[in-house]
Short mmCIF file of C-alpha atoms and ligand atoms in Angstrom, two decimals:
data_model
loop_
_atom_site.label_atom_id
_atom_site.label_comp_id
_atom_site.label_asym_id
_atom_site.label_seq_id
_atom_site.Cartn_x
_atom_site.Cartn_y
_atom_site.Cartn_z
CA MET C 1337 21.21 -15.46 -9.80
CA SER C 1338 18.25 -13.27 -9.14
CA ASN C 1339 18.06 -11.22 -5.96
CA ASN C 1340 14.41 -12.20 -5.82
CA TRP C 1341 15.09 -15.93 -5.63
CA TRP C 1342 13.06 -16.19 -2.41
CA ARG C 1343 9.79 -14.84 -3.82
CA ASP C 1344 8.48 -18.24 -4.94
CA ALA C 1345 10.99 -20.46 -3.14
CA VAL C 1346 10.24 -23.67 -1.29
CA PHE C 1347 12.20 -23.62 1.96
CA TYR C 1348 12.99 -26.74 3.96
CA GLN C 1349 13.28 -26.32 7.72
CA VAL C 1350 16.09 -28.40 9.15
CA TYR C 1351 15.63 -28.95 12.88
CA VAL C 1352 19.36 -29.63 13.14
CA ARG C 1353 19.18 -31.91 16.24
CA SER C 1354 16.77 -34.24 14.47
CA PHE C 1355 17.84 -34.29 10.84
CA ALA C 1356 20.97 -36.51 10.66
CA ASP C 1357 23.76 -37.41 13.06
CA GLY C 1358 27.24 -37.12 11.51
CA ASN C 1359 29.43 -38.14 14.48
CA GLY C 1360 27.37 -40.92 16.03
CA ASP C 1361 26.43 -39.33 19.37
CA GLY C 1362 22.68 -39.60 18.80
CA ILE C 1363 22.21 -35.88 18.09
CA GLY C 1364 21.81 -34.38 14.63
CA ASP C 1365 24.59 -32.02 13.54
CA LEU C 1366 25.94 -29.95 10.64
CA GLU C 1367 28.10 -32.77 9.24
CA GLY C 1368 25.06 -35.07 9.27
CA LEU C 1369 23.12 -32.47 7.32
CA ARG C 1370 26.00 -32.05 4.85
CA SER C 1371 26.01 -35.80 4.22
CA ARG C 1372 22.29 -35.76 3.42
CA LEU C 1373 22.14 -32.73 1.12
CA ASP C 1374 21.40 -34.97 -1.85
CA HIS C 1375 18.07 -35.94 -0.26
CA LEU C 1376 17.10 -32.28 -0.40
CA VAL C 1377 18.31 -31.83 -3.96
CA THR C 1378 16.31 -34.85 -5.12
CA LEU C 1379 13.34 -33.60 -3.17
CA GLY C 1380 13.58 -30.38 -5.17
CA VAL C 1381 13.55 -27.62 -2.54
CA ASP C 1382 15.24 -24.29 -3.19
CA ALA C 1383 16.51 -23.23 0.21
CA LEU C 1384 17.13 -24.38 3.77
CA TRP C 1385 16.31 -22.84 7.12
CA LEU C 1386 18.60 -24.19 9.84
CA THR C 1387 17.39 -23.95 13.44
CA PRO C 1388 19.98 -22.52 15.89
CA PHE C 1389 23.34 -24.34 15.92
CA TYR C 1390 25.17 -21.67 17.92
CA THR C 1391 26.99 -22.16 21.22
CA SER C 1392 24.31 -23.02 23.73
CA PRO C 1393 23.73 -24.88 26.98
CA MET C 1394 20.60 -26.25 25.20
CA ALA C 1395 18.04 -25.30 27.85
CA ASP C 1396 15.67 -24.71 24.90
CA HIS C 1397 17.65 -26.79 22.40
CA GLY C 1398 19.62 -23.91 20.96
CA TYR C 1399 17.08 -21.10 21.28
CA ASP C 1400 19.17 -20.12 24.31
CA VAL C 1401 22.23 -18.70 22.58
CA ALA C 1402 25.45 -18.18 24.55
CA ASP C 1403 27.49 -17.03 21.53
CA PRO C 1404 25.58 -16.14 18.37
CA ARG C 1405 28.79 -16.00 16.34
CA ASP C 1406 30.09 -19.52 16.92
CA VAL C 1407 28.94 -23.12 16.46
CA ASP C 1408 28.13 -25.36 19.43
CA PRO C 1409 30.57 -28.31 19.61
CA GLN C 1410 27.51 -30.61 19.68
CA PHE C 1411 26.72 -29.45 16.12
CA GLY C 1412 30.25 -28.97 14.71
CA ASP C 1413 32.41 -25.89 14.34
CA LEU C 1414 32.73 -22.91 12.03
CA ALA C 1415 34.78 -24.93 9.55
CA THR C 1416 31.98 -27.53 9.35
CA PHE C 1417 29.49 -24.74 8.80
CA ASP C 1418 31.60 -23.27 5.98
CA ARG C 1419 31.88 -26.68 4.30
CA LEU C 1420 28.14 -27.21 4.61
CA LEU C 1421 27.43 -23.79 3.13
CA ALA C 1422 29.80 -24.36 0.22
CA ASP C 1423 28.36 -27.80 -0.53
CA ALA C 1424 24.79 -26.52 -0.36
CA HIS C 1425 25.60 -23.59 -2.65
CA ASP C 1426 27.35 -25.96 -5.09
CA ARG C 1427 24.08 -27.87 -5.29
CA GLY C 1428 22.04 -24.73 -5.89
CA LEU C 1429 20.54 -24.69 -2.39
CA ARG C 1430 20.29 -21.37 -0.56
CA VAL C 1431 20.99 -21.45 3.17
CA THR C 1432 19.16 -19.34 5.73
CA ILE C 1433 19.73 -19.51 9.47
CA ASP C 1434 17.86 -18.69 12.66
CA LEU C 1435 18.39 -15.42 14.48
CA VAL C 1436 17.31 -15.15 18.12
CA PRO C 1437 17.19 -11.43 19.00
CA ASN C 1438 14.61 -11.46 21.81
CA HIS C 1439 16.80 -13.14 24.42
CA SER C 1440 20.19 -14.70 25.03
CA SER C 1441 21.27 -17.66 27.12
CA ASP C 1442 21.96 -17.04 30.80
CA ARG C 1443 25.48 -18.30 29.93
CA HIS C 1444 26.08 -15.46 27.49
CA VAL C 1445 29.10 -13.43 28.61
CA TRP C 1446 26.84 -10.37 28.90
CA PHE C 1447 24.57 -12.11 31.37
CA ALA C 1448 27.51 -13.32 33.47
CA GLU C 1449 28.66 -9.68 33.61
CA ALA C 1450 25.17 -8.52 34.52
CA LEU C 1451 25.01 -10.91 37.47
CA LEU C 1452 28.34 -9.66 38.82
CA ALA C 1453 27.44 -6.00 38.31
CA PRO C 1454 25.29 -3.92 40.71
CA PRO C 1455 21.69 -2.83 40.08
CA GLY C 1456 21.56 0.14 37.72
CA SER C 1457 24.92 -0.71 36.09
CA PRO C 1458 25.46 -0.64 32.32
CA ALA C 1459 25.93 -4.43 32.38
CA ARG C 1460 22.43 -4.90 33.85
CA GLY C 1461 21.13 -2.41 31.31
CA ARG C 1462 21.56 -4.94 28.50
CA TYR C 1463 18.82 -7.05 30.07
CA ILE C 1464 15.55 -6.20 31.83
CA PHE C 1465 16.35 -6.09 35.53
CA ARG C 1466 13.86 -4.50 37.94
CA ASP C 1467 13.28 -4.22 41.67
CA GLY C 1468 10.42 -6.35 42.95
CA ARG C 1469 7.10 -5.19 44.36
CA GLY C 1470 5.72 -5.51 47.88
CA PRO C 1471 7.57 -5.58 51.20
CA GLY C 1472 11.27 -6.23 50.63
CA GLY C 1473 10.65 -6.35 46.86
CA ASP C 1474 9.73 -10.00 47.32
CA GLU C 1475 7.04 -9.99 44.64
CA PRO C 1476 7.92 -10.04 40.92
CA PRO C 1477 7.89 -6.58 39.24
CA ASN C 1478 4.70 -7.43 37.35
CA ASN C 1479 2.30 -10.33 36.83
CA TRP C 1480 3.66 -11.67 33.55
CA PRO C 1481 3.75 -15.46 33.17
CA SER C 1482 6.41 -17.27 31.16
CA ILE C 1483 5.30 -18.88 27.88
CA PHE C 1484 6.84 -22.11 29.22
CA GLY C 1485 5.02 -21.95 32.58
CA GLY C 1486 5.62 -20.25 35.95
CA PRO C 1487 6.37 -16.54 36.37
CA ALA C 1488 8.36 -14.60 33.74
CA TRP C 1489 10.68 -13.16 36.43
CA HIS C 1490 13.60 -14.73 38.24
CA ARG C 1491 15.18 -13.26 41.35
CA VAL C 1492 18.96 -12.88 41.66
CA PRO C 1493 20.86 -12.97 44.98
CA ASP C 1494 20.98 -9.17 45.46
CA GLY C 1495 17.18 -9.07 45.34
CA GLN C 1496 16.57 -7.73 41.80
CA TRP C 1497 14.53 -9.66 39.27
CA TYR C 1498 15.17 -10.25 35.55
CA LEU C 1499 12.60 -10.85 32.85
CA HIS C 1500 12.45 -14.09 30.87
CA ILE C 1501 9.39 -14.47 28.65
CA PHE C 1502 10.58 -18.01 27.91
CA ALA C 1503 12.75 -20.17 30.25
CA PRO C 1504 14.79 -18.59 33.12
CA GLU C 1505 17.84 -19.65 31.07
CA GLN C 1506 16.64 -17.22 28.34
CA PRO C 1507 16.84 -13.69 29.81
CA ASP C 1508 15.13 -11.08 27.60
CA LEU C 1509 17.47 -8.50 26.10
CA ASN C 1510 16.76 -4.81 26.57
CA TRP C 1511 16.05 -3.49 23.09
CA ASP C 1512 16.02 0.10 24.35
CA ASN C 1513 19.78 -0.26 24.71
CA PRO C 1514 21.71 0.66 21.52
CA GLU C 1515 24.45 -1.83 22.42
CA VAL C 1516 21.94 -4.67 21.95
CA SER C 1517 21.00 -3.44 18.52
CA ALA C 1518 24.65 -2.91 17.49
CA ASP C 1519 25.51 -6.43 18.58
CA LEU C 1520 22.73 -7.93 16.46
CA ALA C 1521 24.02 -5.99 13.44
CA THR C 1522 27.46 -7.49 14.09
CA THR C 1523 25.93 -10.97 14.19
CA LEU C 1524 24.04 -10.38 10.94
CA ARG C 1525 27.19 -9.22 9.16
CA PHE C 1526 29.22 -12.08 10.63
CA TRP C 1527 27.00 -14.68 8.93
CA LEU C 1528 26.26 -12.67 5.79
CA ASP C 1529 30.01 -12.23 5.26
CA ARG C 1530 30.38 -16.04 5.49
CA GLY C 1531 27.80 -16.28 2.69
CA VAL C 1532 24.44 -17.11 4.24
CA ASP C 1533 21.42 -16.11 2.17
CA GLY C 1534 19.12 -14.95 4.91
CA PHE C 1535 17.52 -15.42 8.30
CA ARG C 1536 14.44 -16.66 10.08
CA ILE C 1537 13.77 -14.28 12.94
CA ASP C 1538 12.71 -15.91 16.18
CA VAL C 1539 9.85 -14.24 18.08
CA GLY C 1540 9.75 -11.55 15.41
CA HIS C 1541 6.86 -9.85 17.20
CA GLY C 1542 8.75 -9.77 20.51
CA MET C 1543 11.91 -7.84 21.42
CA ALA C 1544 10.32 -4.43 22.05
CA LYS C 1545 8.41 -4.35 25.34
CA PRO C 1546 5.46 -2.10 26.26
CA ALA C 1547 6.58 1.05 28.08
CA GLY C 1548 6.55 0.67 31.84
CA LEU C 1549 6.02 -3.11 31.65
CA PRO C 1550 2.38 -2.88 32.80
CA ASP C 1551 0.53 -5.82 34.34
CA MET C 1552 -1.32 -8.04 31.90
CA THR C 1553 -5.08 -8.25 32.17
CA VAL C 1554 -5.19 -11.77 30.70
CA THR C 1555 -2.88 -14.15 32.54
CA ASP C 1556 -4.59 -17.49 32.05
CA LEU C 1557 -3.09 -17.93 28.59
CA LYS C 1558 -2.49 -21.53 27.64
CA LEU C 1559 1.22 -22.35 27.66
CA LEU C 1560 2.98 -22.13 24.29
CA GLU C 1561 -0.08 -20.40 22.84
CA ASN C 1562 0.11 -17.09 21.06
CA ASP C 1563 -2.65 -14.62 21.77
CA ASP C 1564 -3.25 -11.32 19.99
CA ASP C 1565 -4.21 -9.74 23.33
CA ASP C 1566 -0.86 -10.59 24.90
CA LEU C 1567 0.65 -7.13 25.45
CA ARG C 1568 4.18 -8.52 25.75
CA PHE C 1569 4.22 -8.96 21.98
CA ASN C 1570 3.67 -6.69 18.98
CA ALA C 1571 4.70 -3.52 20.88
CA PRO C 1572 5.02 -0.60 18.42
CA GLY C 1573 8.81 -0.31 18.92
CA VAL C 1574 9.32 -3.71 17.28
CA HIS C 1575 9.12 -2.11 13.83
CA ASP C 1576 12.22 0.03 14.41
CA ILE C 1577 14.12 -3.17 15.15
CA HIS C 1578 12.98 -4.73 11.88
CA ARG C 1579 14.02 -1.57 10.06
CA MET C 1580 17.48 -1.83 11.57
CA ILE C 1581 17.73 -5.49 10.49
CA ARG C 1582 16.51 -4.65 6.99
CA GLY C 1583 19.07 -1.86 6.74
CA VAL C 1584 21.86 -4.39 7.26
CA LEU C 1585 20.32 -6.93 4.87
CA ASP C 1586 20.04 -4.28 2.18
CA GLU C 1587 23.84 -4.03 2.24
CA TYR C 1588 23.84 -7.65 0.99
CA PRO C 1589 21.69 -7.80 -2.15
CA GLY C 1590 19.82 -11.09 -2.50
CA SER C 1591 19.62 -11.71 1.24
CA MET C 1592 16.25 -12.01 2.95
CA ALA C 1593 14.48 -12.45 6.29
CA VAL C 1594 11.28 -14.21 7.30
CA GLY C 1595 9.68 -13.44 10.63
CA GLU C 1596 8.07 -15.72 13.16
CA VAL C 1597 5.26 -13.26 13.78
CA TRP C 1598 2.35 -14.71 15.72
CA VAL C 1599 -0.05 -11.86 15.05
CA ARG C 1600 -3.49 -12.69 13.67
CA ASP C 1601 -4.87 -9.23 12.98
CA ASP C 1602 -4.32 -8.73 9.25
CA ASP C 1603 -3.61 -5.00 9.50
CA GLU C 1604 -1.13 -5.49 12.32
CA LEU C 1605 0.60 -8.37 10.54
CA ARG C 1606 0.86 -6.37 7.33
CA LYS C 1607 3.00 -3.76 9.12
CA TYR C 1608 5.83 -6.30 9.45
CA ILE C 1609 6.22 -6.65 5.69
CA ARG C 1610 6.42 -2.99 4.83
CA PRO C 1611 9.15 -2.36 2.23
CA ASP C 1612 11.72 -1.42 4.87
CA GLU C 1613 10.96 -4.30 7.26
CA LEU C 1614 10.76 -8.09 6.78
CA HIS C 1615 10.75 -9.67 3.33
CA LEU C 1616 8.32 -12.34 4.51
CA SER C 1617 6.21 -13.27 7.49
CA PHE C 1618 4.85 -16.76 8.09
CA ASN C 1619 1.11 -17.18 7.76
CA PHE C 1620 0.29 -19.22 10.86
CA ARG C 1621 -3.40 -19.34 10.04
CA SER C 1622 -2.62 -22.23 7.72
CA VAL C 1623 -1.13 -24.04 10.73
CA GLU C 1624 -4.21 -23.37 12.82
CA ALA C 1625 -6.90 -24.22 10.24
CA ARG C 1626 -8.57 -27.59 10.72
CA TRP C 1627 -9.16 -29.96 7.81
CA ARG C 1628 -12.28 -28.13 6.69
CA ALA C 1629 -12.72 -26.32 3.40
CA ASP C 1630 -14.09 -23.16 5.06
CA GLU C 1631 -11.19 -22.89 7.52
CA LEU C 1632 -8.56 -23.60 4.91
CA ARG C 1633 -10.09 -21.10 2.52
CA SER C 1634 -10.34 -18.47 5.22
CA ALA C 1635 -6.64 -18.96 6.10
CA VAL C 1636 -5.74 -18.42 2.45
CA GLU C 1637 -8.00 -15.38 2.11
CA HIS C 1638 -6.53 -13.75 5.21
CA GLU C 1639 -2.98 -14.22 3.97
CA LEU C 1640 -3.83 -12.85 0.52
CA HIS C 1641 -5.43 -9.87 2.25
CA VAL C 1642 -2.34 -9.37 4.43
CA VAL C 1643 0.07 -9.25 1.50
CA ALA C 1644 -2.17 -7.39 -0.97
CA GLY C 1645 -0.47 -4.19 -2.04
CA THR C 1646 2.69 -4.79 0.00
CA GLY C 1647 4.85 -6.25 -2.75
CA SER C 1648 5.59 -9.24 -0.49
CA PRO C 1649 4.48 -12.67 -1.63
CA PRO C 1650 2.32 -14.86 0.61
CA CYS C 1651 4.21 -17.34 2.79
CA TRP C 1652 2.61 -20.67 3.68
CA VAL C 1653 3.48 -23.29 6.26
CA LEU C 1654 1.73 -26.36 7.69
CA SER C 1655 4.18 -27.65 10.30
CA ASN C 1656 7.26 -26.62 12.26
CA HIS C 1657 9.17 -27.67 15.39
CA ASP C 1658 6.70 -25.90 17.72
CA VAL C 1659 3.37 -27.38 16.59
CA VAL C 1660 1.72 -30.80 16.21
CA ARG C 1661 2.73 -32.31 12.87
CA HIS C 1662 -0.12 -31.99 10.37
CA VAL C 1663 -0.48 -35.75 9.74
CA SER C 1664 -1.48 -35.96 13.41
CA ARG C 1665 -3.49 -32.73 13.46
CA TYR C 1666 -5.62 -33.92 10.58
CA GLY C 1667 -6.57 -37.22 12.20
CA GLU C 1668 -3.61 -39.62 12.66
CA GLY C 1669 -3.14 -42.96 10.90
CA LEU C 1670 -4.28 -43.50 7.36
CA VAL C 1671 -6.81 -40.66 7.46
CA GLY C 1672 -4.20 -38.18 8.66
CA GLU C 1673 -1.73 -39.35 6.06
CA ARG C 1674 -4.27 -39.17 3.25
CA ARG C 1675 -5.26 -35.63 4.25
CA ALA C 1676 -1.62 -34.63 4.57
CA ARG C 1677 -1.05 -35.77 0.98
CA ALA C 1678 -3.88 -33.53 -0.16
CA ALA C 1679 -2.62 -30.69 2.04
CA ALA C 1680 0.79 -30.92 0.36
CA LEU C 1681 -0.86 -30.11 -2.97
CA LEU C 1682 -2.74 -27.24 -1.36
CA LEU C 1683 0.41 -25.80 0.26
CA LEU C 1684 2.57 -26.18 -2.83
CA GLY C 1685 -0.22 -25.15 -5.20
CA LEU C 1686 -0.63 -21.74 -3.62
CA PRO C 1687 1.28 -18.82 -5.12
CA GLY C 1688 4.30 -17.43 -3.30
CA VAL C 1689 6.60 -19.06 -0.75
CA ALA C 1690 6.17 -22.41 1.04
CA TYR C 1691 8.03 -23.73 4.07
CA LEU C 1692 8.33 -27.49 4.65
CA TYR C 1693 9.30 -28.94 8.03
CA ASN C 1694 11.81 -31.78 7.95
CA GLY C 1695 10.05 -35.14 7.96
CA GLU C 1696 6.79 -33.90 6.48
CA GLU C 1697 8.02 -35.20 3.12
CA LEU C 1698 8.12 -38.63 4.81
CA GLY C 1699 4.66 -38.20 6.32
CA LEU C 1700 5.99 -38.38 9.89
CA PRO C 1701 3.36 -38.13 12.62
CA ASN C 1702 3.79 -36.81 16.17
CA VAL C 1703 5.03 -39.49 18.54
CA GLU C 1704 3.82 -39.53 22.12
CA LEU C 1705 6.81 -40.18 24.37
CA PRO C 1706 6.97 -41.51 27.93
CA ASP C 1707 7.30 -38.88 30.68
CA GLU C 1708 10.84 -39.81 31.60
CA VAL C 1709 12.33 -38.95 28.21
CA LEU C 1710 10.62 -35.58 27.70
CA GLN C 1711 13.07 -32.71 27.22
CA ASP C 1712 11.04 -29.63 26.31
CA PRO C 1713 11.47 -27.11 29.18
CA THR C 1714 7.69 -26.68 29.22
CA TRP C 1715 7.24 -30.17 30.68
CA VAL C 1716 9.13 -29.38 33.90
CA ARG C 1717 8.04 -25.74 34.14
CA SER C 1718 4.36 -26.64 33.82
CA GLY C 1719 4.69 -29.14 36.64
CA GLY C 1720 4.10 -31.99 34.22
CA THR C 1721 0.78 -30.70 32.88
CA GLU C 1722 1.96 -29.60 29.41
CA ARG C 1723 3.99 -32.19 27.49
CA GLY C 1724 5.65 -29.64 25.21
CA ARG C 1725 6.94 -30.03 21.69
CA ASP C 1726 9.17 -33.12 21.75
CA ALA C 1727 6.55 -35.22 19.93
CA CYS C 1728 7.11 -33.30 16.68
CA ARG C 1729 10.92 -33.35 16.99
CA ILE C 1730 11.67 -37.08 16.72
CA PRO C 1731 14.84 -37.80 14.68
CA LEU C 1732 14.28 -38.60 11.00
CA PRO C 1733 14.30 -42.25 9.82
CA TRP C 1734 16.70 -42.68 6.90
CA ALA C 1735 16.91 -46.46 6.54
CA ALA C 1736 14.39 -49.26 7.13
CA GLY C 1737 15.17 -51.69 9.94
CA GLU C 1738 15.34 -51.07 13.66
CA PRO C 1739 15.65 -47.75 15.46
CA PRO C 1740 17.69 -45.58 14.97
CA TYR C 1741 16.91 -46.18 11.27
CA GLY C 1742 20.23 -44.85 9.98
CA PHE C 1743 19.84 -41.55 11.85
CA SER C 1744 22.81 -42.61 13.99
CA PRO C 1745 24.91 -45.78 13.82
CA ALA C 1746 23.15 -48.97 15.01
CA GLY C 1747 22.95 -49.32 18.77
CA VAL C 1748 23.25 -45.58 19.47
CA GLU C 1749 20.51 -44.00 21.60
CA THR C 1750 19.11 -40.97 19.84
CA TRP C 1751 18.43 -37.77 21.83
CA LEU C 1752 14.72 -38.54 21.66
CA PRO C 1753 13.83 -42.21 21.22
CA MET C 1754 12.59 -43.29 17.80
CA PRO C 1755 9.53 -45.55 17.79
CA ALA C 1756 9.35 -49.13 16.53
CA GLY C 1757 7.43 -49.59 13.30
CA TRP C 1758 8.86 -46.70 11.27
CA SER C 1759 10.52 -48.86 8.61
CA LEU C 1760 7.95 -47.99 5.98
CA LEU C 1761 8.36 -44.28 6.73
CA ALA C 1762 12.15 -44.42 6.29
CA ALA C 1763 13.49 -42.40 3.37
CA ASP C 1764 15.04 -45.44 1.69
CA SER C 1765 11.75 -47.39 1.84
CA GLN C 1766 9.90 -44.51 0.26
CA ASP C 1767 12.53 -43.73 -2.36
CA GLY C 1768 11.55 -46.43 -4.84
CA ASP C 1769 7.86 -46.56 -3.95
CA GLU C 1770 5.94 -44.59 -6.54
CA GLY C 1771 2.99 -44.07 -4.22
CA SER C 1772 5.00 -42.81 -1.24
CA MET C 1773 4.66 -39.42 0.42
CA LEU C 1774 8.26 -38.70 -0.53
CA ASN C 1775 7.56 -39.24 -4.21
CA LEU C 1776 4.39 -37.16 -4.01
CA TYR C 1777 6.45 -34.22 -2.65
CA ARG C 1778 9.12 -34.77 -5.32
CA ALA C 1779 6.50 -34.82 -8.07
CA ALA C 1780 4.70 -31.77 -6.68
CA LEU C 1781 7.92 -29.77 -6.47
CA GLY C 1782 8.73 -30.78 -10.04
CA VAL C 1783 5.36 -29.60 -11.39
CA ARG C 1784 5.55 -26.42 -9.29
CA ARG C 1785 8.95 -25.54 -10.70
CA LYS C 1786 7.49 -25.67 -14.22
CA ASN C 1787 4.54 -23.46 -13.23
CA PRO C 1788 5.99 -20.49 -11.36
CA ALA C 1789 3.72 -18.02 -9.55
CA VAL C 1790 5.01 -15.27 -7.33
CA SER C 1791 2.53 -12.44 -7.35
CA GLY C 1792 -0.01 -13.91 -4.99
CA ASP C 1793 -2.70 -13.59 -7.67
CA LEU C 1794 -5.28 -16.28 -7.23
CA GLU C 1795 -8.75 -16.73 -8.67
CA TRP C 1796 -11.28 -18.74 -6.68
CA LEU C 1797 -13.28 -21.21 -8.76
CA ASP C 1798 -16.71 -22.61 -8.03
CA ALA C 1799 -16.38 -25.83 -6.07
CA PRO C 1800 -18.78 -28.35 -4.51
CA ALA C 1801 -19.58 -28.00 -0.79
CA GLY C 1802 -16.62 -29.05 1.36
CA CYS C 1803 -14.16 -28.36 -1.46
CA LEU C 1804 -11.99 -25.45 -2.46
CA ALA C 1805 -10.69 -24.73 -5.91
CA PHE C 1806 -8.49 -21.97 -7.30
CA ARG C 1807 -6.44 -21.06 -10.33
CA ARG C 1808 -3.14 -19.43 -9.56
CA GLU C 1809 -1.10 -17.08 -11.71
CA GLY C 1810 0.41 -19.14 -14.50
CA GLY C 1811 -2.75 -21.24 -14.85
CA LEU C 1812 -2.29 -24.13 -12.43
CA VAL C 1813 -5.66 -25.19 -10.98
CA CYS C 1814 -5.88 -26.86 -7.56
CA LEU C 1815 -9.00 -28.62 -6.23
CA VAL C 1816 -9.07 -29.92 -2.66
CA ASN C 1817 -11.87 -32.19 -1.48
CA THR C 1818 -12.19 -32.33 2.33
CA THR C 1819 -15.38 -34.42 2.26
CA ASN C 1820 -15.52 -38.21 2.10
CA ALA C 1821 -17.42 -38.34 -1.22
CA PRO C 1822 -16.01 -38.13 -4.75
CA VAL C 1823 -16.45 -34.92 -6.81
CA ASP C 1824 -16.08 -34.03 -10.49
CA LEU C 1825 -12.89 -32.44 -11.76
CA PRO C 1826 -12.71 -28.94 -13.20
CA ALA C 1827 -11.67 -28.60 -16.84
CA GLY C 1828 -8.00 -29.11 -17.64
CA GLU C 1829 -5.31 -31.69 -17.92
CA VAL C 1830 -4.51 -33.62 -14.76
CA ALA C 1831 -0.94 -32.86 -13.71
CA LEU C 1832 -0.87 -34.56 -10.31
CA THR C 1833 -3.25 -36.18 -7.82
CA SER C 1834 -2.70 -36.90 -4.13
CA VAL C 1835 -4.34 -40.34 -4.56
CA PRO C 1836 -5.53 -42.06 -7.76
CA LEU C 1837 -8.76 -40.77 -9.28
CA VAL C 1838 -11.75 -43.09 -9.08
CA ASP C 1839 -13.78 -43.36 -12.30
CA GLY C 1840 -12.32 -40.02 -13.36
CA ARG C 1841 -13.50 -38.30 -10.17
CA LEU C 1842 -11.58 -36.92 -7.19
CA PRO C 1843 -12.23 -39.09 -4.13
CA GLY C 1844 -12.67 -37.71 -0.59
CA ASP C 1845 -9.74 -36.27 1.39
CA ALA C 1846 -7.79 -35.74 -1.79
CA ALA C 1847 -6.47 -33.02 -4.09
CA VAL C 1848 -5.67 -32.62 -7.76
CA TRP C 1849 -3.63 -30.21 -9.86
CA LEU C 1850 -4.66 -29.45 -13.41
CA THR C 1851 -3.03 -27.39 -16.12
CA ALA C 1852 -4.77 -25.66 -18.99
C1 NOJ S 2641 10.16 -19.73 18.94
C2 NOJ S 2641 10.91 -20.97 18.58
O1 NOJ S 2641 10.43 -21.49 17.36
C3 NOJ S 2641 10.74 -21.91 19.75
O2 NOJ S 2641 11.19 -23.22 19.45
C4 NOJ S 2641 11.46 -21.32 20.94
O3 NOJ S 2641 11.23 -22.12 22.07
C5 NOJ S 2641 10.96 -19.90 21.23
N1 NOJ S 2641 10.80 -19.11 20.05
C6 NOJ S 2641 11.92 -19.19 22.15
O4 NOJ S 2641 13.10 -18.87 21.47
CA1 CA S 2642 25.94 -35.77 16.36
#
């Protein structure tokens, strides 16, 4: 198979905890995923991205990794992973996994050693320990806040402080230490040798810290938000780290990496996809754009500008496990669902790579949960002012009926409660329903496969106010109507519509694909 398989691939993000439960404990796992691979084959995606399934105390649901080269018992074991990988490959699905290089868990053996070792020791040198400021060193070393709320420093019994940009259970690693870099290379090879096809790199704009850890001038950042002025991210040294990672990947032809790079400046973002760095970087502008033709078009234009001349294809995404699901972002209920159908044709009609988030093919919305079941660390750390990301992480409904809808056996409590009234969203309800979201995604992926486009070339077409229209390489034309009034279709043969045409015209909040 081609080493460039990823250049126009559709990836499917599996939030492992919420995809399917194989052993009946209410938590999604690798065996559950293996048992549902056929859903993904029928859907028509090319590759998977699995969120972290490594040994973890789950303070941030796996993004706190205690052993990056083993599987957490909650999710299975290495043998389960190998079976899953083999079965996915047998079905033609590539498998990419998450890599968390910015921090480890506080239960990582290195951190246990650091706590036992004195200030200034090599064991502390793998993390970012500092003396505090003020009398007795009682003040944190600088004024950085944690992304999840509260200060980004935690004091240990001997009086030193360690840095944690995220939760205190996620101490930041010291990327100036060659041991840290060597260990990541070992982790990369460990999984590549098992046969994985690539990685999604967590906090890909983090890792390197600004020299001297200066105070921030802006500290009233909203929690979980990503700001270009946040000096903790996008420090120049980050690019050496990506070069190191790329060096290892280049030993494994056909492997790839995509970065979670929350950088909005086009010129800065472009640096991450230089030929010796990442293969891809997510375009988060398409996550942030509201359902307005000008904002959607601007998101597309920025991404095309970012990738122009780099040799990297554009990389689109609408939802993931950190943001409000787009059905809810675009307006909830029937309006949100209708717009999400149109957005699916926009996302999958664009040239390059697309990432789907599990459940978007079922049209799942965010679900507001009662305070007492919230699990995102942000909820507690913000003192109950920021609800966090649980609402977009509800387990997937597989079968109509009562909760847990076939996610787990009947009567089992799922790790986040599933709402009543999801029967019609369940995969088995949608399977045979021609007009369902699931069948729209299946049809779109089928048409897309027959009309490949990797170069990022796109020609904008004239479109009525509130609409956007383009022809991508290969000739597929996409028209999106964000207004509530019908518009005429461009020339061409209709290949797919998000909702039925009305008198030959495209109704509001809808999209159409046409071929020449
Ligand atoms: C980004 C991940 O997507 C998010 O879920 C996690 O909390 C942070 N990085 C910290 O690892
Ligand atoms: Ca389970």
